[in-house]
Amino acid sequence: MVNLTCSRAVKDLYFATSSFQNLGYHSCSNDIKKIIVSQFSSQQRKYSTTCCALSPEMVSDEAHPILQSSSLQHWFKNWQELRKHKLTASTFSSAIGFWPKRRVQLWLEKIGAIEPFSGNLATCWSNIKEEEALERYKLITGNNVSFPDFQVYGKINHEDDWLAASPDGLVDNFVYGLPSRGVLEVKCPFYDGDMTKAFPWRRIPLHYIPQAQGLMEILDRDWMDMYVWTVKGSSLFRLYRDTEYWDALKITLSDFWWKHVHPARELYTNSVISNPLFELRSFRPTPRHELCSYIVYESKRIVDDSRLLMREIHGKLEN
């Protein structure tokens, strides 16, 4: 099943970008095997521990060259170096503990013990399809979209400049003469390469809410359009900024950064550390923050309050 799924995934990428033009269909099998080994198999860990196994989805010893091709990278967000030393909105769910193993993994990345996640088949799919999705969003809504640079929090309080975000776009409208300031987040779900399952969402997954609220806070925006694009259709959700949610979220993010990342990074940078999971265990975060359950519950409330503005299948609007 994994081989079949990955075969579909690579063939989708093959037809979507010119970076695969030299492979040829019959030679794909060897490359697929390499991708399976590097992206989907159980990987060797740089550091092993019985209590904190790392997620193979995010960690690999070496990224496959195909996935690092320039034509598979994001069309304008080349901010990897800027992201390295910040806690960015896309990682907020991991920092809280929505996926317990990823919290420790993110900690290892931020202290410099392992290389940051650089992409997989799903992120490559999103990178090459996002421009098409943006054009579809603009056609459906009539909105103009601007593309800001990497955004660092802390304009009011510079002590918060460890938080950052990389928005997909900004939307500025006027409603009855009053400014309406929104942020756009585009999702192009991969469905493990199985496009027979690629239907647009009816509901926002809970784990995207920390990212959504983080983007609105960091960019000082009142609402978000979350546009979900698939090969079969798309859906558009409207979410609103929730300052009480952010207050709770920021507590968990601050704890992760200042109690775990910052002190461990100081030691790791200035000392010879061969096994940070053991030697820096006093700073290693627990799999979940104590407020994680509360934030999950509040995320559900925000999802329940969000509005599904539009859902289309093969160009036909659903009621």
mmCIF file of C-alpha atoms in Angstrom:
data_model
loop_
_atom_site.group_PDB
_atom_site.id
_atom_site.type_symbol
_atom_site.label_atom_id
_atom_site.label_comp_id
_atom_site.label_asym_id
_atom_site.label_seq_id
_atom_site.Cartn_x
_atom_site.Cartn_y
_atom_site.Cartn_z
ATOM 1 C CA MET A 1 0.000 0.000 0.000
ATOM 2 C CA VAL A 2 2.825 2.423 0.850
ATOM 3 C CA ASN A 3 4.543 1.675 -2.461
ATOM 4 C CA LEU A 4 1.328 2.292 -4.412
ATOM 5 C CA THR A 5 0.618 5.501 -2.526
ATOM 6 C CA CYS A 6 4.129 6.832 -3.062
ATOM 7 C CA SER A 7 3.986 5.848 -6.731
ATOM 8 C CA ARG A 8 0.864 7.964 -7.180
ATOM 9 C CA ALA A 9 2.492 10.793 -5.265
ATOM 10 C CA VAL A 10 5.614 10.867 -7.376
ATOM 11 C CA LYS A 11 3.646 10.599 -10.623
ATOM 12 C CA ASP A 12 1.519 13.579 -9.524
ATOM 13 C CA LEU A 13 4.681 15.562 -8.881
ATOM 14 C CA TYR A 14 6.145 14.289 -12.157
ATOM 15 C CA PHE A 15 3.323 15.775 -14.205
ATOM 16 C CA ALA A 16 3.121 18.924 -12.078
ATOM 17 C CA THR A 17 6.683 20.185 -12.437
ATOM 18 C CA SER A 18 9.456 20.107 -15.003
ATOM 19 C CA SER A 19 11.994 18.932 -12.430
ATOM 20 C CA PHE A 20 11.057 15.329 -13.200
ATOM 21 C CA GLN A 21 11.246 15.604 -16.978
ATOM 22 C CA ASN A 22 14.544 13.741 -17.143
ATOM 23 C CA LEU A 23 13.392 10.791 -15.064
ATOM 24 C CA GLY A 24 11.159 8.968 -17.532
ATOM 25 C CA TYR A 25 8.222 6.866 -16.399
ATOM 26 C CA HIS A 26 10.031 3.519 -16.367
ATOM 27 C CA SER A 27 12.908 4.855 -14.262
ATOM 28 C CA CYS A 28 10.619 6.175 -11.542
ATOM 29 C CA SER A 29 10.650 2.955 -9.546
ATOM 30 C CA ASN A 30 14.218 3.351 -8.290
ATOM 31 C CA ASP A 31 13.633 6.965 -7.343
ATOM 32 C CA ILE A 32 10.400 6.012 -5.619
ATOM 33 C CA LYS A 33 12.300 3.476 -3.549
ATOM 34 C CA LYS A 34 14.788 6.142 -2.504
ATOM 35 C CA ILE A 35 12.006 8.519 -1.536
ATOM 36 C CA ILE A 36 10.236 5.786 0.405
ATOM 37 C CA VAL A 37 13.438 5.045 2.297
ATOM 38 C CA SER A 38 14.162 8.691 3.099
ATOM 39 C CA GLN A 39 10.624 9.955 3.658
ATOM 40 C CA PHE A 40 8.363 7.134 4.785
ATOM 41 C CA SER A 41 10.414 4.284 6.262
ATOM 42 C CA SER A 42 11.504 4.059 9.865
ATOM 43 C CA GLN A 43 14.545 6.268 9.963
ATOM 44 C CA GLN A 44 17.777 6.159 11.866
ATOM 45 C CA ARG A 45 17.690 8.723 14.633
ATOM 46 C CA LYS A 46 20.661 10.874 15.360
ATOM 47 C CA TYR A 47 19.772 10.479 19.022
ATOM 48 C CA SER A 48 17.914 7.465 20.364
ATOM 49 C CA THR A 49 15.867 7.131 23.519
ATOM 50 C CA THR A 50 13.243 4.740 24.752
ATOM 51 C CA CYS A 51 10.973 7.499 26.013
ATOM 52 C CA CYS A 52 11.132 10.003 23.158
ATOM 53 C CA ALA A 53 11.060 8.462 19.682
ATOM 54 C CA LEU A 54 11.038 11.067 16.949
ATOM 55 C CA SER A 55 8.501 11.315 14.168
ATOM 56 C CA PRO A 56 9.758 9.885 10.861
ATOM 57 C CA GLU A 57 7.441 12.298 9.059
ATOM 58 C CA MET A 58 9.681 15.171 10.015
ATOM 59 C CA VAL A 59 13.168 13.724 10.567
ATOM 60 C CA SER A 60 15.427 12.096 8.009
ATOM 61 C CA ASP A 61 19.174 11.664 7.819
ATOM 62 C CA GLU A 62 19.278 13.127 4.334
ATOM 63 C CA ALA A 63 16.596 14.790 2.237
ATOM 64 C CA HIS A 64 16.115 13.199 -1.163
ATOM 65 C CA PRO A 65 17.633 15.390 -3.921
ATOM 66 C CA ILE A 66 14.376 15.430 -5.901
ATOM 67 C CA LEU A 67 12.552 17.029 -2.976
ATOM 68 C CA GLN A 68 15.209 19.764 -2.782
ATOM 69 C CA SER A 69 14.821 20.732 -6.447
ATOM 70 C CA SER A 70 14.333 24.482 -6.858
ATOM 71 C CA SER A 71 11.121 23.935 -8.833
ATOM 72 C CA LEU A 72 9.619 22.076 -5.861
ATOM 73 C CA GLN A 73 10.295 24.888 -3.399
ATOM 74 C CA HIS A 74 7.794 27.579 -2.462
ATOM 75 C CA TRP A 75 7.419 30.240 -5.122
ATOM 76 C CA PHE A 76 8.188 33.165 -2.783
ATOM 77 C CA LYS A 77 8.717 31.938 0.787
ATOM 78 C CA ASN A 78 12.458 31.262 0.788
ATOM 79 C CA TRP A 79 12.825 32.080 4.461
ATOM 80 C CA GLN A 80 14.368 28.924 5.902
ATOM 81 C CA GLU A 81 17.265 30.757 7.532
ATOM 82 C CA LEU A 82 14.965 33.366 9.088
ATOM 83 C CA ARG A 83 12.654 30.661 10.453
ATOM 84 C CA LYS A 84 15.478 28.729 12.068
ATOM 85 C CA HIS A 85 15.805 31.007 15.092
ATOM 86 C CA LYS A 86 12.118 31.838 15.574
ATOM 87 C CA LEU A 87 9.031 29.955 16.679
ATOM 88 C CA THR A 88 6.761 30.306 13.659
ATOM 89 C CA ALA A 89 2.989 29.978 13.487
ATOM 90 C CA SER A 90 3.072 26.747 11.481
ATOM 91 C CA THR A 91 4.868 25.042 14.396
ATOM 92 C CA PHE A 92 2.580 26.279 17.184
ATOM 93 C CA SER A 93 0.543 23.063 17.345
ATOM 94 C CA SER A 94 3.740 21.043 17.691
ATOM 95 C CA ALA A 95 5.085 23.353 20.402
ATOM 96 C CA ILE A 96 1.904 22.830 22.431
ATOM 97 C CA GLY A 97 1.843 19.057 22.061
ATOM 98 C CA PHE A 98 -0.953 18.301 19.586
ATOM 99 C CA TRP A 99 1.425 15.532 18.427
ATOM 100 C CA PRO A 100 3.417 14.536 21.525
ATOM 101 C CA LYS A 101 6.495 13.215 19.687
ATOM 102 C CA ARG A 102 6.786 16.330 17.572
ATOM 103 C CA ARG A 103 7.132 18.580 20.616
ATOM 104 C CA VAL A 104 10.478 17.020 21.536
ATOM 105 C CA GLN A 105 11.461 16.945 17.882
ATOM 106 C CA LEU A 106 10.762 20.667 17.506
ATOM 107 C CA TRP A 107 12.796 21.320 20.652
ATOM 108 C CA LEU A 108 15.776 19.469 19.144
ATOM 109 C CA GLU A 109 15.443 21.541 15.979
ATOM 110 C CA LYS A 110 15.301 24.857 17.792
ATOM 111 C CA ILE A 111 18.317 24.167 20.010
ATOM 112 C CA GLY A 112 20.311 23.229 16.899
ATOM 113 C CA ALA A 113 20.697 19.514 17.631
ATOM 114 C CA ILE A 114 19.016 18.360 14.400
ATOM 115 C CA GLU A 115 18.388 20.020 11.075
ATOM 116 C CA PRO A 116 15.016 21.755 10.717
ATOM 117 C CA PHE A 117 12.319 19.987 8.750
ATOM 118 C CA SER A 118 12.970 20.873 5.106
ATOM 119 C CA GLY A 119 10.046 19.248 3.329
ATOM 120 C CA ASN A 120 8.463 16.026 2.133
ATOM 121 C CA LEU A 121 6.119 14.971 -0.661
ATOM 122 C CA ALA A 122 3.175 16.749 0.981
ATOM 123 C CA THR A 123 4.989 20.080 1.299
ATOM 124 C CA CYS A 124 6.316 19.815 -2.265
ATOM 125 C CA TRP A 125 2.776 19.216 -3.506
ATOM 126 C CA SER A 126 1.588 22.296 -1.633
ATOM 127 C CA ASN A 127 4.464 24.396 -2.981
ATOM 128 C CA ILE A 128 3.767 23.612 -6.622
ATOM 129 C CA LYS A 129 -0.031 23.906 -6.345
ATOM 130 C CA GLU A 130 -0.329 27.048 -4.220
ATOM 131 C CA GLU A 131 -0.119 29.512 -7.120
ATOM 132 C CA GLU A 132 -2.954 27.709 -8.899
ATOM 133 C CA ALA A 133 -4.940 27.764 -5.654
ATOM 134 C CA LEU A 134 -4.319 31.499 -5.215
ATOM 135 C CA GLU A 135 -5.627 32.248 -8.687
ATOM 136 C CA ARG A 136 -8.739 30.197 -7.962
ATOM 137 C CA TYR A 137 -9.274 32.033 -4.646
ATOM 138 C CA LYS A 138 -8.994 35.428 -6.358
ATOM 139 C CA LEU A 139 -11.392 34.346 -9.102
ATOM 140 C CA ILE A 140 -14.000 33.131 -6.600
ATOM 141 C CA THR A 141 -13.789 36.038 -4.152
ATOM 142 C CA GLY A 142 -12.703 38.946 -6.326
ATOM 143 C CA ASN A 143 -10.177 39.825 -3.612
ATOM 144 C CA ASN A 144 -6.797 41.317 -4.330
ATOM 145 C CA VAL A 145 -4.008 39.555 -2.453
ATOM 146 C CA SER A 146 -0.679 41.092 -1.445
ATOM 147 C CA PHE A 147 2.346 39.065 -0.410
ATOM 148 C CA PRO A 148 4.231 40.315 2.655
ATOM 149 C CA ASP A 149 7.714 39.430 3.801
ATOM 150 C CA PHE A 150 8.513 37.182 6.733
ATOM 151 C CA GLN A 151 6.760 38.734 9.736
ATOM 152 C CA VAL A 152 8.349 38.992 13.185
ATOM 153 C CA TYR A 153 6.142 39.661 16.205
ATOM 154 C CA GLY A 154 7.056 42.278 18.768
ATOM 155 C CA LYS A 155 6.285 45.661 17.206
ATOM 156 C CA ILE A 156 4.731 46.714 20.505
ATOM 157 C CA ASN A 157 6.878 44.606 22.810
ATOM 158 C CA HIS A 158 10.297 43.718 21.401
ATOM 159 C CA GLU A 159 10.626 40.924 23.943
ATOM 160 C CA ASP A 160 8.184 38.953 21.774
ATOM 161 C CA ASP A 161 10.410 38.961 18.686
ATOM 162 C CA TRP A 162 11.061 35.217 19.058
ATOM 163 C CA LEU A 163 7.614 34.664 17.495
ATOM 164 C CA ALA A 164 7.145 34.943 13.743
ATOM 165 C CA ALA A 165 4.895 33.968 10.850
ATOM 166 C CA SER A 166 5.083 33.429 7.101
ATOM 167 C CA PRO A 167 1.630 34.321 5.708
ATOM 168 C CA ASP A 168 0.395 33.185 2.316
ATOM 169 C CA GLY A 169 -1.169 36.577 1.645
ATOM 170 C CA LEU A 170 -2.959 39.640 2.979
ATOM 171 C CA VAL A 171 -6.438 40.806 1.991
ATOM 172 C CA ASP A 172 -7.437 44.451 2.475
ATOM 173 C CA ASN A 173 -11.001 45.453 1.658
ATOM 174 C CA PHE A 174 -13.438 48.203 2.541
ATOM 175 C CA VAL A 175 -16.875 47.302 3.889
ATOM 176 C CA TYR A 176 -19.302 50.238 4.032
ATOM 177 C CA GLY A 177 -16.314 52.543 3.848
ATOM 178 C CA LEU A 178 -14.518 50.894 6.768
ATOM 179 C CA PRO A 179 -11.247 48.965 6.378
ATOM 180 C CA SER A 180 -11.495 45.181 6.638
ATOM 181 C CA ARG A 181 -8.102 43.579 7.266
ATOM 182 C CA GLY A 182 -7.666 39.864 6.666
ATOM 183 C CA VAL A 183 -4.960 37.265 6.207
ATOM 184 C CA LEU A 184 -5.099 34.425 3.693
ATOM 185 C CA GLU A 185 -3.986 30.873 4.456
ATOM 186 C CA VAL A 186 -3.958 28.409 1.551
ATOM 187 C CA LYS A 187 -4.063 24.657 2.124
ATOM 188 C CA CYS A 188 -3.428 22.101 -0.621
ATOM 189 C CA PRO A 189 -3.887 18.763 1.181
ATOM 190 C CA PHE A 190 -1.933 15.846 -0.259
ATOM 191 C CA TYR A 191 -4.012 12.855 0.911
ATOM 192 C CA ASP A 192 -0.879 10.663 0.780
ATOM 193 C CA GLY A 193 -0.894 11.084 -2.976
ATOM 194 C CA ASP A 194 -4.271 9.365 -3.384
ATOM 195 C CA MET A 195 -6.213 11.912 -5.421
ATOM 196 C CA THR A 196 -9.355 9.750 -5.364
ATOM 197 C CA LYS A 197 -9.738 11.009 -1.776
ATOM 198 C CA ALA A 198 -8.947 14.622 -2.611
ATOM 199 C CA PHE A 199 -12.212 16.317 -1.701
ATOM 200 C CA PRO A 200 -12.180 19.786 -0.104
ATOM 201 C CA TRP A 201 -12.786 19.951 3.628
ATOM 202 C CA ARG A 202 -16.186 20.513 5.178
ATOM 203 C CA ARG A 203 -14.571 21.390 8.488
ATOM 204 C CA ILE A 204 -11.206 22.813 9.545
ATOM 205 C CA PRO A 205 -8.935 20.309 11.333
ATOM 206 C CA LEU A 206 -8.342 21.382 14.929
ATOM 207 C CA HIS A 207 -4.558 21.435 14.663
ATOM 208 C CA TYR A 208 -4.654 24.384 12.242
ATOM 209 C CA ILE A 209 -6.284 26.731 14.753
ATOM 210 C CA PRO A 210 -3.104 27.648 16.690
ATOM 211 C CA GLN A 211 -1.486 28.571 13.375
ATOM 212 C CA ALA A 212 -4.532 30.561 12.275
ATOM 213 C CA GLN A 213 -4.821 32.543 15.506
ATOM 214 C CA GLY A 214 -1.058 33.056 15.557
ATOM 215 C CA LEU A 215 -1.100 34.507 12.051
ATOM 216 C CA MET A 216 -3.913 36.910 12.904
ATOM 217 C CA GLU A 217 -2.163 38.056 16.076
ATOM 218 C CA ILE A 218 1.326 38.439 14.619
ATOM 219 C CA LEU A 219 0.059 40.311 11.552
ATOM 220 C CA ASP A 220 -2.578 42.242 13.545
ATOM 221 C CA ARG A 221 -5.454 41.073 11.354
ATOM 222 C CA ASP A 222 -9.133 40.770 12.262
ATOM 223 C CA TRP A 223 -10.054 37.697 10.241
ATOM 224 C CA MET A 224 -8.667 34.886 8.136
ATOM 225 C CA ASP A 225 -9.777 33.286 4.908
ATOM 226 C CA MET A 226 -8.621 29.669 4.916
ATOM 227 C CA TYR A 227 -8.854 28.431 1.353
ATOM 228 C CA VAL A 228 -8.572 24.679 0.758
ATOM 229 C CA TRP A 229 -7.699 23.615 -2.788
ATOM 230 C CA THR A 230 -7.824 20.070 -4.177
ATOM 231 C CA VAL A 231 -7.885 18.578 -7.655
ATOM 232 C CA LYS A 232 -11.621 17.891 -7.214
ATOM 233 C CA GLY A 233 -12.670 21.278 -5.864
ATOM 234 C CA SER A 234 -12.169 23.771 -3.069
ATOM 235 C CA SER A 235 -13.695 25.200 0.090
ATOM 236 C CA LEU A 236 -13.393 28.557 1.817
ATOM 237 C CA PHE A 237 -13.654 29.173 5.553
ATOM 238 C CA ARG A 238 -13.802 32.445 7.481
ATOM 239 C CA LEU A 239 -12.314 32.594 10.983
ATOM 240 C CA TYR A 240 -12.089 35.520 13.363
ATOM 241 C CA ARG A 241 -9.378 36.654 15.737
ATOM 242 C CA ASP A 242 -9.834 35.512 19.329
ATOM 243 C CA THR A 243 -7.677 37.401 21.830
ATOM 244 C CA GLU A 244 -8.595 35.176 24.781
ATOM 245 C CA TYR A 245 -7.488 32.117 22.829
ATOM 246 C CA TRP A 246 -4.226 33.863 21.973
ATOM 247 C CA ASP A 247 -3.576 34.733 25.621
ATOM 248 C CA ALA A 248 -3.741 31.050 26.570
ATOM 249 C CA LEU A 249 -1.797 29.985 23.498
ATOM 250 C CA LYS A 250 0.984 32.448 24.209
ATOM 251 C CA ILE A 251 1.462 31.027 27.714
ATOM 252 C CA THR A 252 2.174 27.598 26.247
ATOM 253 C CA LEU A 253 4.473 28.995 23.560
ATOM 254 C CA SER A 254 6.382 31.115 26.080
ATOM 255 C CA ASP A 255 6.887 28.113 28.327
ATOM 256 C CA PHE A 256 8.198 26.061 25.419
ATOM 257 C CA TRP A 257 10.601 28.780 24.321
ATOM 258 C CA TRP A 258 11.892 30.219 27.584
ATOM 259 C CA LYS A 259 11.803 27.137 29.814
ATOM 260 C CA HIS A 260 12.974 24.586 27.265
ATOM 261 C CA VAL A 261 14.453 26.007 24.055
ATOM 262 C CA HIS A 262 16.362 29.067 25.236
ATOM 263 C CA PRO A 263 18.326 27.555 28.161
ATOM 264 C CA ALA A 264 19.015 24.293 26.310
ATOM 265 C CA ARG A 265 20.225 26.155 23.224
ATOM 266 C CA GLU A 266 22.635 28.200 25.323
ATOM 267 C CA LEU A 267 24.177 25.040 26.750
ATOM 268 C CA TYR A 268 24.178 23.176 23.449
ATOM 269 C CA THR A 269 25.881 26.090 21.673
ATOM 270 C CA ASN A 270 28.550 26.637 24.316
ATOM 271 C CA SER A 271 29.257 23.056 25.397
ATOM 272 C CA VAL A 272 30.161 19.719 23.866
ATOM 273 C CA ILE A 273 26.861 17.832 23.898
ATOM 274 C CA SER A 274 26.761 14.409 22.240
ATOM 275 C CA ASN A 275 23.298 13.292 23.351
ATOM 276 C CA PRO A 276 21.008 16.234 24.116
ATOM 277 C CA LEU A 277 18.020 14.040 24.936
ATOM 278 C CA PHE A 278 19.979 12.707 27.898
ATOM 279 C CA GLU A 279 22.445 15.462 28.749
ATOM 280 C CA LEU A 280 19.854 18.239 28.473
ATOM 281 C CA ARG A 281 16.987 16.188 29.872
ATOM 282 C CA SER A 282 16.263 18.770 32.577
ATOM 283 C CA PHE A 283 15.202 21.149 29.785
ATOM 284 C CA ARG A 284 13.534 18.558 27.555
ATOM 285 C CA PRO A 285 9.807 19.347 27.273
ATOM 286 C CA THR A 286 7.113 16.899 28.249
ATOM 287 C CA PRO A 287 5.148 15.481 25.293
ATOM 288 C CA ARG A 288 2.245 17.854 25.960
ATOM 289 C CA HIS A 289 1.938 21.193 27.724
ATOM 290 C CA GLU A 290 -0.378 21.181 30.717
ATOM 291 C CA LEU A 291 -2.734 23.557 28.867
ATOM 292 C CA CYS A 292 -2.810 21.436 25.708
ATOM 293 C CA SER A 293 -6.194 19.844 26.451
ATOM 294 C CA TYR A 294 -7.705 23.257 27.138
ATOM 295 C CA ILE A 295 -6.348 24.650 23.867
ATOM 296 C CA VAL A 296 -7.648 21.636 21.944
ATOM 297 C CA TYR A 297 -11.080 22.251 23.489
ATOM 298 C CA GLU A 298 -10.944 25.956 22.613
ATOM 299 C CA SER A 299 -9.769 25.101 19.104
ATOM 300 C CA LYS A 300 -12.909 23.025 18.674
ATOM 301 C CA ARG A 301 -14.993 26.012 19.761
ATOM 302 C CA ILE A 302 -13.306 28.217 17.159
ATOM 303 C CA VAL A 303 -13.827 25.602 14.453
ATOM 304 C CA ASP A 304 -17.499 25.367 15.443
ATOM 305 C CA ASP A 305 -17.790 29.158 15.181
ATOM 306 C CA SER A 306 -16.023 29.369 11.815
ATOM 307 C CA ARG A 307 -18.086 29.857 8.657
ATOM 308 C CA LEU A 308 -17.938 27.674 5.575
ATOM 309 C CA LEU A 309 -18.442 30.385 2.958
ATOM 310 C CA MET A 310 -18.182 28.185 -0.098
ATOM 311 C CA ARG A 311 -17.571 24.592 -1.168
ATOM 312 C CA GLU A 312 -17.313 23.542 -4.808
ATOM 313 C CA ILE A 313 -16.863 20.153 -6.439
ATOM 314 C CA HIS A 314 -15.710 20.153 -10.065
ATOM 315 C CA GLY A 315 -16.756 23.795 -10.368
ATOM 316 C CA LYS A 316 -20.274 23.288 -8.995
ATOM 317 C CA LEU A 317 -21.218 25.033 -5.768
ATOM 318 C CA GLU A 318 -22.685 22.930 -2.980
ATOM 319 C CA ASN A 319 -25.424 24.250 -0.732
#
